[in-house]
mmCIF file of C-alpha atoms in Angstrom:
data_model
loop_
_atom_site.group_PDB
_atom_site.id
_atom_site.type_symbol
_atom_site.label_atom_id
_atom_site.label_comp_id
_atom_site.label_asym_id
_atom_site.label_seq_id
_atom_site.Cartn_x
_atom_site.Cartn_y
_atom_site.Cartn_z
ATOM 1 C CA MET A 40 -70.941 1.840 -9.044
ATOM 2 C CA ASP A 41 -68.576 4.658 -8.300
ATOM 3 C CA LYS A 42 -67.125 2.839 -5.302
ATOM 4 C CA LEU A 43 -66.620 -0.293 -7.341
ATOM 5 C CA GLU A 44 -64.857 1.663 -10.082
ATOM 6 C CA GLU A 45 -62.644 3.373 -7.492
ATOM 7 C CA LYS A 46 -61.730 -0.001 -5.992
ATOM 8 C CA ILE A 47 -60.932 -1.388 -9.437
ATOM 9 C CA GLU A 48 -58.798 1.663 -10.226
ATOM 10 C CA SER A 49 -56.951 1.369 -6.923
ATOM 11 C CA LEU A 50 -56.360 -2.339 -7.585
ATOM 12 C CA GLU A 51 -55.063 -1.498 -11.052
ATOM 13 C CA GLN A 52 -52.690 1.075 -9.545
ATOM 14 C CA VAL A 53 -51.433 -1.469 -7.007
ATOM 15 C CA ILE A 54 -50.957 -4.053 -9.751
ATOM 16 C CA GLU A 55 -49.115 -1.520 -11.941
ATOM 17 C CA ALA A 56 -46.846 -0.631 -9.012
ATOM 18 C CA LEU A 57 -46.188 -4.330 -8.413
ATOM 19 C CA ILE A 58 -45.469 -4.845 -12.096
ATOM 20 C CA GLY A 59 -42.993 -1.942 -12.016
ATOM 21 C CA ARG A 60 -41.279 -3.424 -8.984
ATOM 22 C CA CYS A 61 -41.244 -6.834 -10.610
ATOM 23 C CA ARG A 62 -39.567 -5.350 -13.673
ATOM 24 C CA ASN A 63 -36.909 -3.862 -11.399
ATOM 25 C CA ILE A 64 -36.500 -7.279 -9.806
ATOM 26 C CA GLU A 65 -36.233 -8.796 -13.290
ATOM 27 C CA ILE A 66 -33.409 -6.390 -14.113
ATOM 28 C CA VAL A 67 -31.618 -7.209 -10.859
ATOM 29 C CA VAL A 68 -32.126 -10.938 -11.303
ATOM 30 C CA GLY A 69 -30.985 -10.672 -14.920
ATOM 31 C CA GLY A 70 -27.807 -8.964 -13.686
ATOM 32 C CA LEU A 71 -27.329 -11.723 -11.128
ATOM 33 C CA ALA A 72 -27.763 -14.320 -13.855
ATOM 34 C CA GLU A 73 -24.639 -12.968 -15.533
ATOM 35 C CA SER A 74 -22.528 -13.125 -12.382
ATOM 36 C CA GLU A 75 -23.818 -16.388 -10.864
ATOM 37 C CA PRO A 76 -22.358 -19.780 -11.810
ATOM 38 C CA LYS A 77 -23.948 -21.668 -14.713
ATOM 39 C CA ASP A 78 -25.524 -24.210 -12.338
ATOM 40 C CA TYR A 79 -28.311 -21.770 -11.504
ATOM 41 C CA GLY A 80 -29.264 -20.985 -15.101
ATOM 42 C CA GLU A 81 -32.478 -23.003 -15.135
ATOM 43 C CA THR A 82 -33.676 -21.580 -11.843
ATOM 44 C CA LEU A 83 -33.011 -18.024 -12.942
ATOM 45 C CA GLN A 84 -34.760 -18.655 -16.236
ATOM 46 C CA SER A 85 -37.862 -19.870 -14.406
ATOM 47 C CA ILE A 86 -37.753 -16.745 -12.208
ATOM 48 C CA ILE A 87 -37.546 -14.540 -15.296
ATOM 49 C CA THR A 88 -40.501 -16.344 -16.891
ATOM 50 C CA LEU A 89 -42.504 -15.856 -13.686
ATOM 51 C CA LEU A 90 -41.701 -12.158 -13.791
ATOM 52 C CA ARG A 91 -42.696 -11.914 -17.436
ATOM 53 C CA ARG A 92 -45.972 -13.657 -16.684
ATOM 54 C CA MET A 93 -46.602 -11.127 -13.948
ATOM 55 C CA GLY A 94 -45.868 -8.353 -16.443
ATOM 56 C CA GLN A 95 -48.967 -9.322 -18.366
ATOM 57 C CA LYS A 96 -52.315 -8.378 -16.932
ATOM 58 C CA ALA A 97 -53.003 -11.023 -14.373
ATOM 59 C CA SER A 98 -55.384 -11.385 -11.498
ATOM 60 C CA LEU A 99 -54.406 -10.436 -7.983
ATOM 61 C CA ASN A 100 -54.256 -14.085 -6.870
ATOM 62 C CA GLU A 101 -51.890 -14.988 -9.710
ATOM 63 C CA VAL A 102 -49.612 -12.078 -8.783
ATOM 64 C CA LYS A 103 -49.671 -13.173 -5.149
ATOM 65 C CA ASN A 104 -48.869 -16.785 -6.079
ATOM 66 C CA SER A 105 -46.127 -15.716 -8.466
ATOM 67 C CA LEU A 106 -44.537 -13.448 -5.863
ATOM 68 C CA SER A 107 -44.625 -16.194 -3.240
ATOM 69 C CA GLN A 108 -43.037 -18.650 -5.712
ATOM 70 C CA LEU A 109 -40.461 -16.026 -6.591
ATOM 71 C CA ARG A 110 -39.668 -15.425 -2.918
ATOM 72 C CA GLU A 111 -39.308 -19.176 -2.291
ATOM 73 C CA LYS A 112 -36.981 -19.668 -5.254
ATOM 74 C CA MET A 113 -34.881 -16.661 -4.303
ATOM 75 C CA GLU A 114 -34.550 -17.950 -0.737
ATOM 76 C CA LEU A 115 -33.579 -21.406 -2.001
ATOM 77 C CA ASN A 116 -31.003 -20.058 -4.418
ATOM 78 C CA SER A 117 -29.560 -17.348 -2.229
ATOM 79 C CA LYS A 118 -25.909 -18.151 -1.852
ATOM 80 C CA LYS A 119 -23.159 -16.059 -0.410
ATOM 81 C CA SER A 120 -20.849 -14.853 -3.113
ATOM 82 C CA GLU A 121 -17.267 -15.858 -2.592
ATOM 83 C CA THR A 122 -14.752 -13.074 -2.358
ATOM 84 C CA ILE A 123 -11.146 -13.355 -3.358
ATOM 85 C CA HIS A 124 -8.676 -12.308 -0.704
ATOM 86 C CA TYR A 125 -5.340 -11.049 -1.953
ATOM 87 C CA HIS A 126 -2.408 -11.195 0.391
ATOM 88 C CA HIS A 127 -0.479 -7.970 0.820
ATOM 89 C CA LEU A 128 2.687 -9.620 -0.520
ATOM 90 C CA ASP A 129 1.224 -10.719 -3.831
ATOM 91 C CA ILE A 130 2.718 -9.982 -7.233
ATOM 92 C CA ARG A 131 1.018 -6.596 -7.526
ATOM 93 C CA SER A 132 2.641 -5.250 -4.369
ATOM 94 C CA ARG A 133 6.168 -6.513 -5.040
ATOM 95 C CA SER A 134 7.137 -3.397 -6.971
ATOM 96 C CA ARG A 135 6.175 -1.312 -3.949
ATOM 97 C CA LEU A 136 8.295 -3.557 -1.738
ATOM 98 C CA TRP A 137 11.278 -3.149 -4.073
ATOM 99 C CA TRP A 138 10.862 0.633 -3.973
ATOM 100 C CA LEU A 139 10.648 0.528 -0.179
ATOM 101 C CA PHE A 140 13.788 -1.633 -0.028
ATOM 102 C CA ALA A 141 15.665 0.718 -2.403
ATOM 103 C CA ILE A 142 14.678 3.756 -0.337
ATOM 104 C CA PHE A 143 15.776 1.972 2.855
ATOM 105 C CA ILE A 144 19.178 1.116 1.324
ATOM 106 C CA THR A 145 19.616 4.694 0.057
ATOM 107 C CA VAL A 146 18.756 6.206 3.432
ATOM 108 C CA SER A 147 21.043 3.734 5.218
ATOM 109 C CA ALA A 148 23.973 4.487 2.892
ATOM 110 C CA SER A 149 23.406 8.240 3.190
ATOM 111 C CA SER A 150 23.203 8.045 6.978
ATOM 112 C CA GLY A 151 26.378 5.942 7.150
ATOM 113 C CA SER A 152 28.361 8.297 4.938
ATOM 114 C CA CYS A 153 27.064 11.306 6.890
ATOM 115 C CA ILE A 154 28.158 9.774 10.203
ATOM 116 C CA SER A 155 31.547 8.862 8.715
ATOM 117 C CA MET A 156 32.041 12.427 7.474
ATOM 118 C CA LEU A 157 31.061 13.844 10.868
ATOM 119 C CA ILE A 158 33.629 11.626 12.612
ATOM 120 C CA ARG A 159 36.342 12.617 10.111
ATOM 121 C CA ASN A 160 35.421 16.307 10.469
ATOM 122 C CA HIS A 161 35.749 16.007 14.252
ATOM 123 C CA GLN A 162 39.193 14.383 13.882
ATOM 124 C CA LEU A 163 40.386 17.122 11.527
ATOM 125 C CA SER A 164 39.002 19.799 13.825
ATOM 126 C CA THR A 165 40.835 18.266 16.792
ATOM 127 C CA ASP A 166 44.087 18.043 14.791
ATOM 128 C CA ALA A 167 43.717 21.673 13.689
ATOM 129 C CA GLU A 168 43.218 22.785 17.297
ATOM 130 C CA LYS A 169 46.306 20.813 18.365
ATOM 131 C CA TYR A 170 48.389 22.371 15.602
ATOM 132 C CA ARG A 171 47.130 25.825 16.589
ATOM 133 C CA VAL A 172 48.283 25.186 20.171
ATOM 134 C CA VAL A 173 51.708 24.047 18.884
ATOM 135 C CA ARG A 174 51.983 27.212 16.765
ATOM 136 C CA ALA A 175 51.112 29.348 19.782
ATOM 137 C CA PHE A 176 53.764 27.783 22.041
ATOM 138 C CA TYR A 177 56.494 27.154 19.422
ATOM 139 C CA PRO A 178 56.174 29.782 16.681
ATOM 140 C CA LEU A 179 59.749 29.457 15.344
ATOM 141 C CA GLN A 180 59.687 25.664 15.158
ATOM 142 C CA SER A 181 56.269 25.663 13.494
ATOM 143 C CA LYS A 182 57.508 28.207 10.896
ATOM 144 C CA GLN A 183 60.514 25.979 10.135
ATOM 145 C CA LEU A 184 58.205 22.970 9.914
ATOM 146 C CA ASP A 185 55.913 24.811 7.444
ATOM 147 C CA GLU A 186 58.897 25.736 5.232
ATOM 148 C CA ALA A 187 60.239 22.168 5.318
ATOM 149 C CA TYR A 188 56.809 20.805 4.442
ATOM 150 C CA HIS A 189 56.449 23.152 1.445
ATOM 151 C CA ASN A 190 59.937 22.278 0.180
ATOM 152 C CA ASN A 191 59.808 18.487 0.621
ATOM 153 C CA SER A 192 56.430 17.239 1.783
ATOM 154 C CA GLU A 193 56.884 13.592 0.726
ATOM 155 C CA GLY A 194 60.205 13.181 2.483
ATOM 156 C CA LEU A 195 58.945 14.893 5.626
ATOM 157 C CA LEU A 196 55.859 12.630 5.723
ATOM 158 C CA ALA A 197 58.040 9.513 5.303
ATOM 159 C CA VAL A 198 60.239 10.582 8.239
ATOM 160 C CA ALA A 199 57.143 11.332 10.353
ATOM 161 C CA ASP A 200 55.670 7.905 9.583
ATOM 162 C CA SER A 201 58.923 6.141 10.497
ATOM 163 C CA LEU A 202 59.112 8.056 13.789
ATOM 164 C CA LEU A 203 55.517 7.163 14.638
ATOM 165 C CA GLN A 204 56.194 3.450 14.111
ATOM 166 C CA LEU A 205 59.198 3.282 16.460
ATOM 167 C CA PRO A 206 58.537 1.312 19.630
ATOM 168 C CA GLU A 207 58.094 3.376 22.731
ATOM 169 C CA PRO A 208 60.938 3.208 25.234
ATOM 170 C CA LYS A 209 60.274 0.909 28.137
ATOM 171 C CA LYS A 210 59.863 2.463 31.535
ATOM 172 C CA LYS A 211 62.179 1.353 34.245
ATOM 173 C CA GLU A 212 60.552 -0.780 36.842
ATOM 174 C CA GLU A 213 60.897 0.541 40.328
#
C-alpha cells in the first residue's frame, strides 16, 4: 500500500509540474497570440483550450495526448517572424546627415580661411624682411620715404602704383 501511495504521490507531483509548465506555455502562447497575425486566431484558441483542459485534473494519458497535440499544432503554426530592415539613410537618420554636412562645411571653411591667412602672413613677413634690408642699406632714403608716407600716403601710393604698372624696358638683342 505504501509503495502504491508513493507512486501516486510521485505521479501527482509530475502532473503538477507539467501543469505548471503548461501554464507557462499558456502565458507564452497567449503573448504570441497578441503579436501573431489574425489568421492564426482559431489555432491559438484551440491550443489555449487544450492547455486549460490540461490544467484540470486529468489522467496521465490525456496529458500525454494533449501535449503531443500541442506539439504538433505548434510545429504546424511555427512561422518565422518578419523583421523590418531600416536603411541607414531613412528619415530618422537625415538629421544626423545634415549635422555631419554642416560640420564638414564649417571645418572646410575654417581650414580654407586658416590657409589663406597663413599665406598672407608669409607674404607680409617677406615684405617686412625686404623693407628691413632696404632700411639697413639705405637709411637716409628710407627715413625720407617714411616722412613722405606720413605726410601724403594716398598720393605716394598712387605714384607707386603707376610706377609698378609701367612696361619694363626691352633688352637689346645681341
